[in-house]
Coordinates of C-alpha atoms in Angstrom, one line a residue:
Chain A
X192 CA -29.5 26.4 14.1
X193 CA -26.9 26.3 11.4
X194 CA -24.7 23.2 11.1
X195 CA -21.3 23.2 12.6
X196 CA -19.8 22.4 9.2
X197 CA -21.4 22.5 5.8
X198 CA -20.2 21.8 2.3
X199 CA -22.5 23.2 -0.4
X200 CA -21.8 21.8 -3.8
X201 CA -18.1 21.9 -3.1
X202 CA -15.8 21.2 -6.0
X203 CA -12.0 21.1 -6.3
X204 CA -10.3 20.7 -9.6
X205 CA -6.6 20.2 -10.1
X206 CA -4.8 20.5 -13.4
X207 CA -2.3 17.7 -13.9
X208 CA 0.2 17.2 -16.6
X209 CA 0.6 13.5 -17.6
X210 CA 4.0 14.1 -19.2
X211 CA 6.5 16.9 -19.7
X212 CA 5.1 18.0 -23.0
X213 CA 1.4 17.1 -22.7
X214 CA -1.3 19.6 -21.9
X215 CA -2.6 19.8 -18.3
X216 CA -5.9 18.0 -17.9
X217 CA -8.4 18.7 -15.2
X218 CA -8.8 16.2 -12.4
X219 CA -11.9 16.6 -10.4
X220 CA -10.7 15.6 -6.9
X221 CA -14.0 16.7 -5.3
X222 CA -16.9 16.8 -7.8
X223 CA -19.8 18.4 -6.0
X224 CA -20.2 17.4 -2.4
X225 CA -23.1 18.4 -0.2
X226 CA -22.7 17.5 3.5
X227 CA -23.7 19.0 6.8
X228 CA -22.2 18.0 10.1
X229 CA -24.4 19.0 13.1
X230 CA -23.0 20.3 16.4
X231 CA -21.8 17.4 18.5
X232 CA -22.1 14.9 15.7
X233 CA -19.4 12.6 14.4
X234 CA -19.5 12.1 10.7
X235 CA -17.2 9.4 9.2
X236 CA -15.9 9.7 5.7
X237 CA -14.7 6.5 4.0
X238 CA -13.4 5.7 0.6
X239 CA -10.4 4.3 -1.2
X240 CA -7.2 6.3 -1.9
X241 CA -7.7 9.0 -4.4
X242 CA -11.4 9.4 -3.8
X243 CA -11.0 12.9 -2.6
X244 CA -11.6 12.5 1.1
X245 CA -8.4 14.2 2.2
X246 CA -9.0 17.1 -0.2
X247 CA -12.4 17.5 1.4
X248 CA -10.8 17.5 4.8
X249 CA -8.3 20.1 3.8
X250 CA -11.0 22.4 2.6
X251 CA -12.8 22.1 5.9
X252 CA -9.9 23.6 7.7
X253 CA -9.1 26.2 5.0
X254 CA -5.9 24.6 3.9
X255 CA -7.3 24.4 0.4
X256 CA -9.8 26.7 -1.4
X257 CA -12.7 25.1 -3.2
X258 CA -12.8 25.7 -7.0
X259 CA -16.5 26.4 -6.6
X260 CA -19.1 25.9 -3.9
X261 CA -19.1 27.0 -0.3
X262 CA -17.6 25.7 2.9
X263 CA -19.6 27.1 5.9
X264 CA -18.8 27.0 9.5
X265 CA -21.6 28.0 11.8
X266 CA -23.2 29.5 8.7
X267 CA -20.1 31.6 7.9
X268 CA -18.4 31.1 4.6
X269 CA -14.8 30.1 5.4
X270 CA -13.5 32.0 2.4
X271 CA -15.7 35.0 2.2
X272 CA -16.3 36.0 5.8
X273 CA -13.7 38.3 7.3
X274 CA -14.2 37.4 10.9
X275 CA -13.7 33.7 10.3
X276 CA -10.1 34.2 9.3
X277 CA -9.2 35.5 12.8
X278 CA -11.3 33.0 14.7
X279 CA -10.5 30.0 12.5
X280 CA -8.1 28.3 15.0
X281 CA -10.8 28.5 17.6
X282 CA -13.4 27.0 15.3
X283 CA -11.6 24.1 13.7
X284 CA -8.5 22.1 14.2
X285 CA -7.0 19.1 12.5
X286 CA -5.3 15.9 13.5
X287 CA -3.2 14.3 10.8
X288 CA -2.2 10.7 10.1
X289 CA 1.5 11.0 10.9
X290 CA 2.1 12.7 14.2
X291 CA 5.9 12.7 13.6
X292 CA 5.7 15.1 10.7
X293 CA 2.9 17.2 12.3
X294 CA 4.9 18.0 15.5
X295 CA 7.9 20.2 15.4
X296 CA 10.9 18.0 16.3
X297 CA 12.7 21.0 17.9
X298 CA 9.9 21.8 20.3
X299 CA 9.1 20.0 23.5
X300 CA 5.6 18.6 23.7
X301 CA 4.6 21.3 26.2
X302 CA 5.8 24.0 23.7
X303 CA 3.9 22.4 20.8
X304 CA 0.7 22.0 22.8
X305 CA 1.0 25.6 24.2
X306 CA 2.1 27.3 21.0
X307 CA -1.4 28.5 20.0
X308 CA -2.0 29.7 23.6
X309 CA 1.2 31.7 23.5
X310 CA 0.6 33.1 20.1
X311 CA -2.8 34.3 21.1
X312 CA -1.6 35.4 24.6
X313 CA -4.4 33.5 26.3
X314 CA -4.4 34.5 30.0
X315 CA -1.0 34.8 31.7
X316 CA 2.0 32.5 31.7
X317 CA 0.9 30.5 34.7
X318 CA -2.6 29.9 33.5
X319 CA -1.2 28.8 30.1
X320 CA 1.1 26.3 31.8
X321 CA -1.9 25.0 33.8
X322 CA -3.9 24.7 30.6
X323 CA -1.1 22.7 28.9
X324 CA -1.0 20.4 31.9
X325 CA -4.7 19.9 31.8
X326 CA -4.6 19.2 28.0
X327 CA -1.8 16.6 28.5
X328 CA -3.9 15.0 31.2
X329 CA -6.9 14.8 29.0
X330 CA -5.1 12.7 26.4
X331 CA -3.5 10.5 29.0
X332 CA 0.0 11.9 29.0
X333 CA 1.7 12.5 32.4
X334 CA 3.3 15.8 33.5
X335 CA 6.8 14.4 33.1
X336 CA 6.1 14.0 29.4
X337 CA 5.7 17.8 29.0
X338 CA 9.5 18.5 28.7
X339 CA 10.2 15.7 26.2
X340 CA 10.7 16.0 22.4
X341 CA 8.6 14.1 19.8
X342 CA 11.5 11.7 19.0
X343 CA 11.4 10.5 22.6
X344 CA 7.8 9.4 22.2
X345 CA 6.2 6.3 20.7
X346 CA 3.8 6.7 17.8
X347 CA 0.8 6.5 20.1
X348 CA 2.2 9.1 22.5
X349 CA 2.9 11.5 19.6
X350 CA -0.6 11.2 18.4
X351 CA -1.9 11.9 21.9
X352 CA 0.3 15.1 21.9
X353 CA -1.1 16.1 18.5
X354 CA -4.6 15.7 19.8
X355 CA -3.8 17.8 22.9
X356 CA -2.4 20.5 20.7
X357 CA -5.5 20.4 18.5
X358 CA -7.7 21.0 21.5
X359 CA -5.7 23.8 23.0
X360 CA -8.0 26.6 21.8
X361 CA -11.2 24.7 22.5
X362 CA -12.2 24.2 18.9
X363 CA -15.7 23.0 18.2
X364 CA -14.8 20.9 15.2
X365 CA -11.9 18.6 14.9
X366 CA -11.1 17.2 11.5
X367 CA -9.2 13.9 11.7
X368 CA -7.5 12.6 8.6
X369 CA -6.6 8.9 9.2
X370 CA -5.5 9.6 12.8
X371 CA -5.0 6.0 13.8
X372 CA -3.9 4.4 10.5
X373 CA -0.2 4.6 11.3
X374 CA -0.7 3.0 14.8
X375 CA -0.4 -0.6 15.9
X376 CA -3.7 -2.3 16.9
X377 CA -3.2 -2.2 20.6
X378 CA -2.2 1.5 20.5
X379 CA -4.9 2.3 18.0
X380 CA -7.5 1.1 20.5
X381 CA -6.1 3.5 23.1
X382 CA -6.3 6.5 20.8
X383 CA -9.8 5.6 19.6
X384 CA -10.9 5.5 23.2
X385 CA -9.4 9.0 23.7
X386 CA -11.4 10.4 20.8
X387 CA -14.5 8.9 22.3
X388 CA -13.9 10.2 25.8
X389 CA -13.1 13.7 24.5
X390 CA -16.3 13.8 22.5
X391 CA -18.3 12.9 25.5
X392 CA -16.4 15.3 27.8
X393 CA -16.1 18.3 25.6
X394 CA -19.1 17.8 23.2
X395 CA -16.7 17.9 20.2
X396 CA -17.8 17.6 16.6
X397 CA -15.7 15.3 14.4
X398 CA -15.2 14.9 10.8
X399 CA -13.4 11.6 10.9
X400 CA -11.7 10.3 7.8
X401 CA -10.4 6.8 7.4
X402 CA -10.0 4.0 4.9
X403 CA -10.7 1.6 7.7
X404 CA -14.5 1.0 7.9
X405 CA -14.3 -0.8 11.2
X406 CA -12.7 2.3 12.9
X407 CA -15.2 4.6 11.2
X408 CA -18.2 2.6 12.1
X409 CA -17.0 2.4 15.7
X410 CA -16.8 6.2 16.2
X411 CA -19.3 7.7 13.9
X412 CA -23.0 8.7 14.2
X413 CA -23.3 9.0 10.4
X414 CA -21.0 7.7 7.7
X415 CA -20.5 9.2 4.2
X416 CA -19.0 7.0 1.5
X417 CA -17.0 8.7 -1.2
X418 CA -16.2 7.5 -4.7
X419 CA -14.4 9.5 -7.4
X420 CA -15.0 12.9 -5.7
X421 CA -18.7 12.4 -4.9
X422 CA -20.6 11.2 -2.0
X423 CA -22.4 8.0 -3.1
X424 CA -24.1 7.1 0.2
X425 CA -24.8 8.9 3.5
X426 CA -26.5 7.1 6.3
X427 CA -26.6 6.6 10.1
X428 CA -23.7 4.2 10.9
X429 CA -26.0 1.3 11.8
X430 CA -28.0 1.6 8.7
X431 CA -24.9 1.8 6.5
X432 CA -23.4 -1.3 7.9
X433 CA -26.6 -3.4 8.3
X434 CA -28.3 -2.3 5.1
X435 CA -25.9 -0.7 2.6
X436 CA -27.6 0.4 -0.5
X437 CA -25.0 1.6 -2.9
X438 CA -23.1 -1.1 -4.9
X439 CA -19.9 0.6 -4.0
X440 CA -20.6 0.5 -0.3
X441 CA -21.5 -3.2 -0.6
X442 CA -18.2 -3.8 -2.5
X443 CA -16.2 -2.1 0.2
X444 CA -18.0 -4.0 3.0
X445 CA -17.6 -7.3 1.3
X446 CA -13.9 -6.7 0.8
X447 CA -13.0 -6.2 4.5
X448 CA -11.4 -9.3 5.8
X449 CA -13.4 -10.5 8.8
X450 CA -11.3 -11.2 11.8
X451 CA -13.1 -14.6 12.3
X452 CA -12.0 -17.7 10.4
X453 CA -15.4 -19.2 11.0
X454 CA -16.9 -16.6 8.7
X455 CA -16.2 -17.8 5.1
X456 CA -16.2 -14.8 2.9
X457 CA -17.5 -15.0 -0.6
X458 CA -14.7 -15.1 -3.1
X459 CA -14.4 -12.7 -5.9
X460 CA -13.6 -9.0 -5.4
X461 CA -14.7 -6.0 -7.4
X462 CA -12.5 -5.4 -10.4
X463 CA -10.2 -2.4 -10.6
X464 CA -11.4 0.4 -12.8
X465 CA -9.4 0.1 -16.0
X466 CA -11.2 2.6 -18.1
X467 CA -13.1 5.7 -17.0
X468 CA -16.8 6.0 -17.2
X469 CA -18.1 8.3 -19.9
X470 CA -18.8 12.0 -19.4
X471 CA -21.8 12.5 -17.2
X472 CA -22.0 8.8 -16.3
X473 CA -21.9 7.3 -12.9
X474 CA -18.1 6.9 -12.3
X475 CA -18.6 3.4 -10.8
X476 CA -19.9 2.0 -14.1
X477 CA -16.7 0.1 -15.2
X478 CA -16.6 -1.7 -11.8
X479 CA -20.3 -2.0 -11.1
X480 CA -22.0 -5.4 -11.2
X481 CA -25.4 -3.7 -11.5
X482 CA -24.5 -1.1 -14.2
X483 CA -27.1 -0.7 -17.0
X484 CA -27.8 1.7 -19.9
X485 CA -29.5 4.3 -17.6
X486 CA -26.2 4.6 -15.6
X487 CA -24.8 6.7 -18.5
X488 CA -26.6 9.5 -16.7
X489 CA -25.4 9.9 -13.2
X490 CA -28.3 10.2 -10.8
X491 CA -28.5 12.8 -8.0
X492 CA -28.6 11.9 -4.3
X493 CA -32.0 10.7 -3.2
X494 CA -33.4 9.8 0.2
X495 CA -34.1 6.0 0.0
X496 CA -35.1 5.8 3.6
X497 CA -35.4 8.5 6.3
X498 CA -31.9 9.9 6.7
X499 CA -30.4 7.4 4.3
X500 CA -29.2 9.0 1.1
X501 CA -27.9 7.2 -1.9
X502 CA -26.7 8.1 -5.4
X503 CA -27.7 5.2 -7.6
X504 CA -30.4 4.2 -10.0
X505 CA -30.4 0.6 -8.9
X506 CA -30.2 0.9 -5.1
Chain B
X299 CA 5.4 -35.0 5.9
X300 CA 8.8 -33.4 6.4
X301 CA 8.6 -29.6 7.0
X302 CA 9.8 -27.4 4.2
X303 CA 11.0 -24.8 6.5
X304 CA 12.2 -25.4 10.1
X305 CA 13.4 -22.8 12.5
X306 CA 15.1 -24.0 15.7
X307 CA 15.7 -21.5 18.4
X308 CA 16.4 -18.9 15.7
X309 CA 17.8 -15.6 17.0
X310 CA 18.9 -12.4 15.5
X311 CA 20.4 -9.3 17.1
X312 CA 21.6 -5.8 16.3
X313 CA 24.7 -4.3 17.7
X314 CA 23.8 -0.8 18.8
X315 CA 25.4 2.0 20.8
X316 CA 23.1 1.0 23.7
X317 CA 24.2 -2.6 23.6
X318 CA 22.9 -5.7 21.9
X319 CA 19.3 -5.5 20.7
X320 CA 17.8 -9.0 20.5
X321 CA 15.3 -8.5 17.6
X322 CA 14.5 -12.2 17.3
X323 CA 14.9 -14.4 20.3
X324 CA 14.7 -18.1 20.2
X325 CA 12.0 -18.6 17.6
X326 CA 11.1 -22.2 16.6
X327 CA 8.4 -23.4 14.2
X328 CA 7.9 -25.6 11.2
X329 CA 6.2 -24.8 7.9
X330 CA 4.8 -27.6 5.7
X331 CA 4.5 -27.5 1.9
X332 CA 1.2 -25.8 0.9
X333 CA 0.8 -24.3 4.3
X334 CA 0.1 -20.6 4.9
X335 CA 1.7 -19.6 8.2
X336 CA 0.8 -16.1 9.4
X337 CA 3.3 -14.2 11.5
X338 CA 1.5 -11.5 13.4
X339 CA 2.8 -8.8 15.7
X340 CA 3.1 -5.0 16.1
X341 CA 5.8 -2.9 14.6
X342 CA 9.2 -3.7 16.0
X343 CA 8.3 -7.2 17.2
X344 CA 10.9 -8.8 14.9
X345 CA 8.7 -10.3 12.3
X346 CA 10.5 -8.7 9.3
X347 CA 13.9 -9.3 10.8
X348 CA 13.0 -13.0 11.1
X349 CA 12.0 -13.2 7.5
X350 CA 15.1 -11.5 6.3
X351 CA 17.1 -13.8 8.6
X352 CA 15.7 -16.8 6.8
X353 CA 17.0 -15.4 3.5
X354 CA 20.4 -14.4 5.0
X355 CA 19.6 -10.7 4.3
X356 CA 19.7 -9.0 7.7
X357 CA 21.3 -5.7 7.2
X358 CA 24.3 -4.7 9.3
X359 CA 24.8 -4.2 12.2
X360 CA 22.3 -7.0 12.5
X361 CA 23.2 -10.7 12.4
X362 CA 21.9 -14.1 13.1
X363 CA 23.0 -14.6 16.7
X364 CA 21.9 -18.2 17.4
X365 CA 19.8 -21.2 16.4
X366 CA 19.4 -22.9 13.1
X367 CA 17.2 -22.7 10.0
X368 CA 16.5 -25.5 7.6
X369 CA 15.0 -25.5 4.2
X370 CA 14.1 -28.8 2.5
X371 CA 16.5 -30.5 4.9
X372 CA 19.4 -28.2 4.1
X373 CA 20.7 -25.9 6.7
X374 CA 20.3 -22.3 5.7
X375 CA 22.3 -21.0 8.6
X376 CA 25.3 -23.0 7.5
X377 CA 25.3 -21.9 3.8
X378 CA 27.7 -19.5 2.2
X379 CA 26.4 -16.3 0.7
X380 CA 26.8 -17.8 -2.7
X381 CA 24.7 -20.8 -1.9
X382 CA 22.0 -18.5 -0.4
X383 CA 22.1 -16.4 -3.5
X384 CA 21.3 -19.4 -5.6
X385 CA 18.4 -20.2 -3.3
X386 CA 16.9 -16.7 -3.1
X387 CA 14.6 -15.8 -5.9
X388 CA 14.7 -19.4 -7.1
X389 CA 13.4 -21.7 -4.3
X390 CA 12.6 -19.0 -1.8
X391 CA 10.9 -15.8 -3.1
X392 CA 9.8 -12.7 -1.3
X393 CA 7.3 -10.0 -1.8
X394 CA 7.2 -6.7 0.0
X395 CA 4.7 -4.2 1.3
X396 CA 5.4 -1.4 -1.1
X397 CA 5.8 -2.7 -4.7
X398 CA 6.8 0.7 -5.9
X399 CA 10.0 0.7 -3.8
X400 CA 10.7 -2.9 -4.6
X401 CA 10.6 -2.4 -8.4
X402 CA 13.2 -0.4 -10.2
X403 CA 11.5 2.8 -11.5
X404 CA 13.7 3.2 -14.5
X405 CA 13.5 -0.3 -15.9
X406 CA 10.6 -1.7 -17.9
X407 CA 8.6 -4.3 -16.1
X408 CA 9.5 -6.9 -18.7
X409 CA 13.2 -6.5 -18.1
X410 CA 12.8 -6.9 -14.3
X411 CA 10.5 -9.8 -14.7
X412 CA 12.9 -11.6 -17.0
X413 CA 16.0 -11.0 -14.9
X414 CA 15.7 -13.9 -12.5
X415 CA 14.7 -16.2 -15.3
X416 CA 17.9 -15.4 -17.2
X417 CA 19.9 -15.6 -14.0
X418 CA 18.5 -18.7 -12.3
X419 CA 16.9 -20.7 -15.0
X420 CA 19.3 -20.0 -17.8
X421 CA 16.5 -19.3 -20.3
X422 CA 17.4 -17.3 -23.5
X423 CA 15.6 -14.0 -24.2
X424 CA 12.8 -15.5 -26.3
X425 CA 12.0 -18.2 -23.8
X426 CA 12.1 -15.7 -21.0
X427 CA 9.6 -13.4 -22.7
X428 CA 7.2 -16.3 -23.3
X429 CA 7.5 -17.3 -19.7
X430 CA 6.9 -13.6 -18.6
X431 CA 3.7 -13.4 -20.5
X432 CA 2.6 -16.7 -19.0
X433 CA 3.4 -15.4 -15.5
X434 CA 1.5 -12.2 -16.0
X435 CA -1.5 -14.1 -17.1
X436 CA -1.3 -16.4 -14.1
X437 CA -1.4 -13.4 -11.7
X438 CA -4.5 -12.1 -13.5
X439 CA -3.0 -9.1 -15.3
X440 CA -5.0 -8.2 -18.4
X441 CA -3.0 -7.1 -21.5
X442 CA 0.3 -8.7 -20.4
X443 CA 2.2 -7.5 -23.5
X444 CA 1.4 -3.9 -22.6
X445 CA 2.5 -4.5 -19.0
X446 CA 5.8 -5.9 -20.1
X447 CA 6.6 -2.7 -21.9
X448 CA 5.3 -0.5 -19.0
X449 CA 7.4 1.3 -16.4
X450 CA 6.3 0.7 -12.7
X451 CA 4.8 4.2 -12.3
X452 CA 2.4 3.5 -15.2
X453 CA 0.8 0.7 -13.2
X454 CA -1.7 1.0 -10.3
X455 CA -0.7 -0.3 -6.8
X456 CA -2.6 -3.5 -7.3
X457 CA -1.1 -4.1 -10.7
X458 CA 2.4 -3.5 -9.3
X459 CA 1.8 -6.0 -6.5
X460 CA 0.7 -8.6 -9.1
X461 CA 3.9 -7.9 -11.0
X462 CA 5.8 -8.5 -7.8
X463 CA 4.0 -11.8 -7.3
X464 CA 4.6 -12.8 -10.9
X465 CA 8.3 -12.0 -10.4
X466 CA 8.4 -14.1 -7.2
X467 CA 6.7 -17.1 -9.0
X468 CA 9.1 -16.9 -12.0
X469 CA 11.5 -19.6 -10.9
X470 CA 8.8 -21.8 -9.4
X471 CA 9.7 -21.3 -5.7
X472 CA 8.6 -23.7 -3.0
X473 CA 8.4 -21.0 -0.3
X474 CA 7.1 -17.5 -0.6
X475 CA 7.7 -15.0 2.1
X476 CA 5.2 -12.2 1.9
X477 CA 5.9 -9.2 4.1
X478 CA 2.7 -7.1 4.5
X479 CA 1.9 -7.7 0.9
X480 CA -1.5 -5.9 1.0
X481 CA -1.0 -3.2 3.6
X482 CA -0.5 -0.4 1.1
X483 CA -3.5 -1.4 -1.0
X484 CA -7.2 -0.4 -0.8
X485 CA -9.5 -3.1 0.6
X486 CA -11.1 -4.2 -2.7
X487 CA -7.6 -4.6 -4.3
X488 CA -6.4 -6.3 -1.1
X489 CA -9.1 -8.9 -1.5
X490 CA -8.0 -9.7 -5.0
X491 CA -4.4 -10.1 -4.1
X492 CA -5.2 -12.3 -1.0
X493 CA -7.4 -14.5 -3.2
X494 CA -4.6 -14.8 -5.7
X495 CA -2.0 -15.7 -3.0
X496 CA -4.4 -18.3 -1.3
X497 CA -5.1 -19.8 -4.7
X498 CA -1.3 -20.2 -5.4
X499 CA -0.8 -22.0 -2.1
X500 CA -3.7 -24.3 -2.6
X501 CA -3.1 -25.2 -6.3
X502 CA 0.7 -25.5 -6.3
X503 CA 1.6 -26.5 -2.8
X504 CA 3.5 -23.3 -2.4
X505 CA 4.3 -22.7 1.3
X506 CA 3.8 -19.2 2.5
X507 CA 5.2 -17.2 5.4
X508 CA 2.7 -14.4 5.6
X509 CA 3.7 -11.5 7.7
X510 CA 1.0 -9.1 8.6
X511 CA -0.4 -7.0 11.5
X512 CA -4.0 -7.3 10.2
X513 CA -5.9 -9.9 12.1
X514 CA -8.7 -9.9 9.5
X515 CA -6.2 -10.8 6.8
X516 CA -4.8 -13.6 9.0
X517 CA -8.3 -15.1 9.7
X518 CA -9.2 -15.2 6.0
X519 CA -5.8 -16.3 4.6
X520 CA -3.7 -18.3 7.0
X521 CA -3.9 -21.9 8.2
X522 CA -1.7 -21.5 11.2
X523 CA -0.6 -18.4 13.1
X524 CA 2.4 -17.4 15.1
X525 CA 2.1 -14.3 17.3
X526 CA 5.3 -12.4 18.0
X527 CA 6.0 -10.0 20.8
X528 CA 9.2 -8.2 21.5
X529 CA 11.3 -10.7 19.5
X530 CA 9.7 -13.9 20.9
X531 CA 7.1 -16.2 19.3
X532 CA 4.6 -16.2 22.2
X533 CA 1.8 -18.3 20.6
X534 CA 1.4 -20.7 17.7
X535 CA -2.1 -22.1 16.9
X536 CA -4.2 -23.2 14.1
X537 CA -6.2 -20.2 12.9
X538 CA -9.6 -21.4 14.0
X539 CA -8.4 -22.2 17.5
X540 CA -6.6 -18.9 17.9
X541 CA -9.7 -16.9 17.0
X542 CA -12.0 -19.1 19.1
X543 CA -9.8 -18.8 22.2
X544 CA -6.4 -17.2 22.2
X545 CA -4.0 -18.7 24.8
X546 CA -1.5 -15.9 25.4
X547 CA -2.7 -12.8 27.2
X548 CA -1.0 -10.7 24.5
X549 CA -3.0 -12.4 21.7
X550 CA -6.1 -11.9 23.8
X551 CA -5.3 -8.2 24.2
X552 CA -4.8 -7.8 20.4
X553 CA -8.2 -9.4 19.7
X554 CA -10.0 -7.2 22.3
X555 CA -8.3 -4.1 20.8
X556 CA -9.9 -4.5 17.4
X557 CA -12.8 -2.2 16.5
X558 CA -15.3 -4.4 14.7
X559 CA -17.9 -3.6 12.1
X560 CA -21.0 -3.0 14.1
X561 CA -19.3 -2.4 17.4
X562 CA -20.7 1.1 17.8
X563 CA -19.5 3.5 20.5
X564 CA -18.5 0.7 22.9
X565 CA -15.3 1.2 24.6
X566 CA -12.4 -0.8 23.2
X567 CA -10.2 -2.7 25.6
X568 CA -6.7 -1.8 24.5
X569 CA -3.5 -3.5 25.8
X570 CA -2.2 -1.1 28.5
X571 CA 1.2 0.5 28.1
X572 CA 3.5 0.4 25.1
X573 CA 5.9 -2.1 23.5
X574 CA 9.3 -1.9 25.3
X575 CA 12.4 -0.8 23.4
X576 CA 14.6 -3.8 22.3
X577 CA 17.5 -2.3 24.3
X578 CA 15.6 -2.2 27.5
X579 CA 13.5 -5.4 27.5
X580 CA 11.8 -6.4 30.8
X581 CA 13.1 -9.4 32.6
X582 CA 11.3 -12.8 32.5
X583 CA 8.4 -12.7 30.1
X584 CA 8.7 -9.6 28.0
X585 CA 5.0 -9.0 28.2
X586 CA 4.8 -9.0 32.0
X587 CA 4.6 -5.2 32.5
X588 CA 1.5 -5.0 30.3
X589 CA -0.1 -8.3 31.3
X590 CA -3.4 -8.3 33.3
X591 CA -2.6 -11.8 34.7
X592 CA 1.0 -11.1 35.7
X593 CA 2.4 -13.4 38.5
X594 CA 5.6 -13.1 40.4
X595 CA 7.2 -15.8 38.4
X596 CA 6.6 -13.9 35.1
X597 CA 8.9 -11.2 36.3
X598 CA 11.8 -13.6 37.1
X599 CA 11.7 -16.5 34.7
X600 CA 11.4 -16.6 30.9
X601 CA 8.4 -18.9 30.1
X602 CA 9.3 -21.9 28.0
X603 CA 7.0 -23.2 25.3
X604 CA 4.0 -25.0 26.7
X605 CA 1.6 -27.2 24.7
X606 CA -1.7 -27.0 26.5
X607 CA -3.6 -28.4 23.6
X608 CA -2.5 -30.6 20.7
X609 CA -1.0 -28.4 17.9
X610 CA -1.0 -25.3 20.1
X611 CA 1.9 -23.6 21.8
X612 CA 2.1 -20.7 24.2
X613 CA 5.0 -19.1 26.0
X614 CA 3.1 -18.2 29.1
X615 CA 3.3 -19.4 32.7
X616 CA -0.5 -19.5 32.8
X617 CA -0.3 -22.7 30.8
X618 CA 2.3 -24.3 33.0
X619 CA -0.3 -26.8 34.3
X620 CA -0.6 -28.1 30.8
X621 CA 2.7 -29.8 31.1
X622 CA 6.1 -28.6 29.8
X623 CA 7.3 -29.3 26.4

């Protein structure tokens, strides 16, 4: 069976001008990613700002075209298969970080949630209304919320509405880009639980992107760590957190402040990258405590343990 | 030791079309020199308004509506705007969440860094430049001369926050108010900034009011913690005690809500319900509609501060047995 979502050597290059008169230089936002997400699986994607995780997410839902490589859904190329274009909303949906800008402020929540159903004329009016009510119930919103507008909602309620809307057409894959990052802790926990309930109930597949490793570890079956446009480690969540192999993954884990004052964390954090690594070199070189001469040649991903991939000479 | 900062029943409110919104309601605590006091709470709990209130900077239509604040024995709440201005940036400094918006984008870093030195310390330009270089080195910025000539957009987020800290330290303040100073930063950069701030508190006896929503940051950075909910300080505890056993049900709820590394696929226990709007606060204890231990009394009477253990405070009727303050 083909994977629900598959990236095959996906690259995305932007051309950026550093000044009004300077020439545009290529920036490799995504520099060759291979990743397959199985049906019913949750794959978490972590990395720091600018690592390319959001660009990857946007390519998974066809908001951005890859510069090269393929994005496949159920084995169909998102950009080259005619039938995908039509079916795309039924295949994949996205939940964004800020539910205020992703919901139309002039539409009631029921209208927003039902918009896709109306556009595709799914069933008749009554059945669509029933479906909207069912969707709202699934995300823990009550029927009286249906007629309200986004500004009348709290951040948590808005994100629930955005999730309900994403599920309207029964997509198999939901791509979530920092969906709980803008929420307060107590509300964040409510929304995380909803994601988990929906997965169990509907057998959803998630590509779950966050900079918060605790959130990702909580929800994911496998976790991919991204750095400078590449995957540097991919492993089952337990293995990644208990036995991280890549120096960058270790760096990230060591930097997370532990919510327990009894745990004294080691001082000293990884330096910021001040210069770029040379052409063809592992991009972590300027920050890496283990870097050596052989790192001038970036290694390919290799399987260090069953199902545990890492891209490092030293790991 | 005398406290450096003392708040007594400090309150601040906003006049709104829907009536008076009590953003900060009767907050009292002391802050000693060298102490890092964490102020924790969710958005809208009043932690930022409180910190602005200490500086006399609450924007209209907000105002300090009651109580008093003291700094080094002098009453802040009785000072004129002029006296406060002399204090701000000199003895009390502040750093913000987003250094990009706090820095002027069309001024070189050096000019902005030198401004308070010229203003408060009366240094001449050459002395100010020397002091700026010294400050940039203290906050761990490499190549300080290049940084002085740079515009804010040429620096990374972590570097900008270091510049903000350098600016705050310029006049040798005794109190630093840090409002979510690492929230916009990546974790590895966050760790560097936190270590820098902790070091400053330990080495110079700088007192810090550290505002954050991140309990991990609190655990690793603060000595004492105050938890705010809907304008009230509901718990004050030393950090170890707070994480070992929180006294207030709201604090307990926050702790239980946290997904932790290694807590895979377990259900989290969120705090039920949502934070009430400031214009429609519940009677009695503001937390009662969300509290799993709510009693009749909680709906009617505002809980006073109880001290069930030495050094610990909780505004919760569950601790009424512990004797009233």
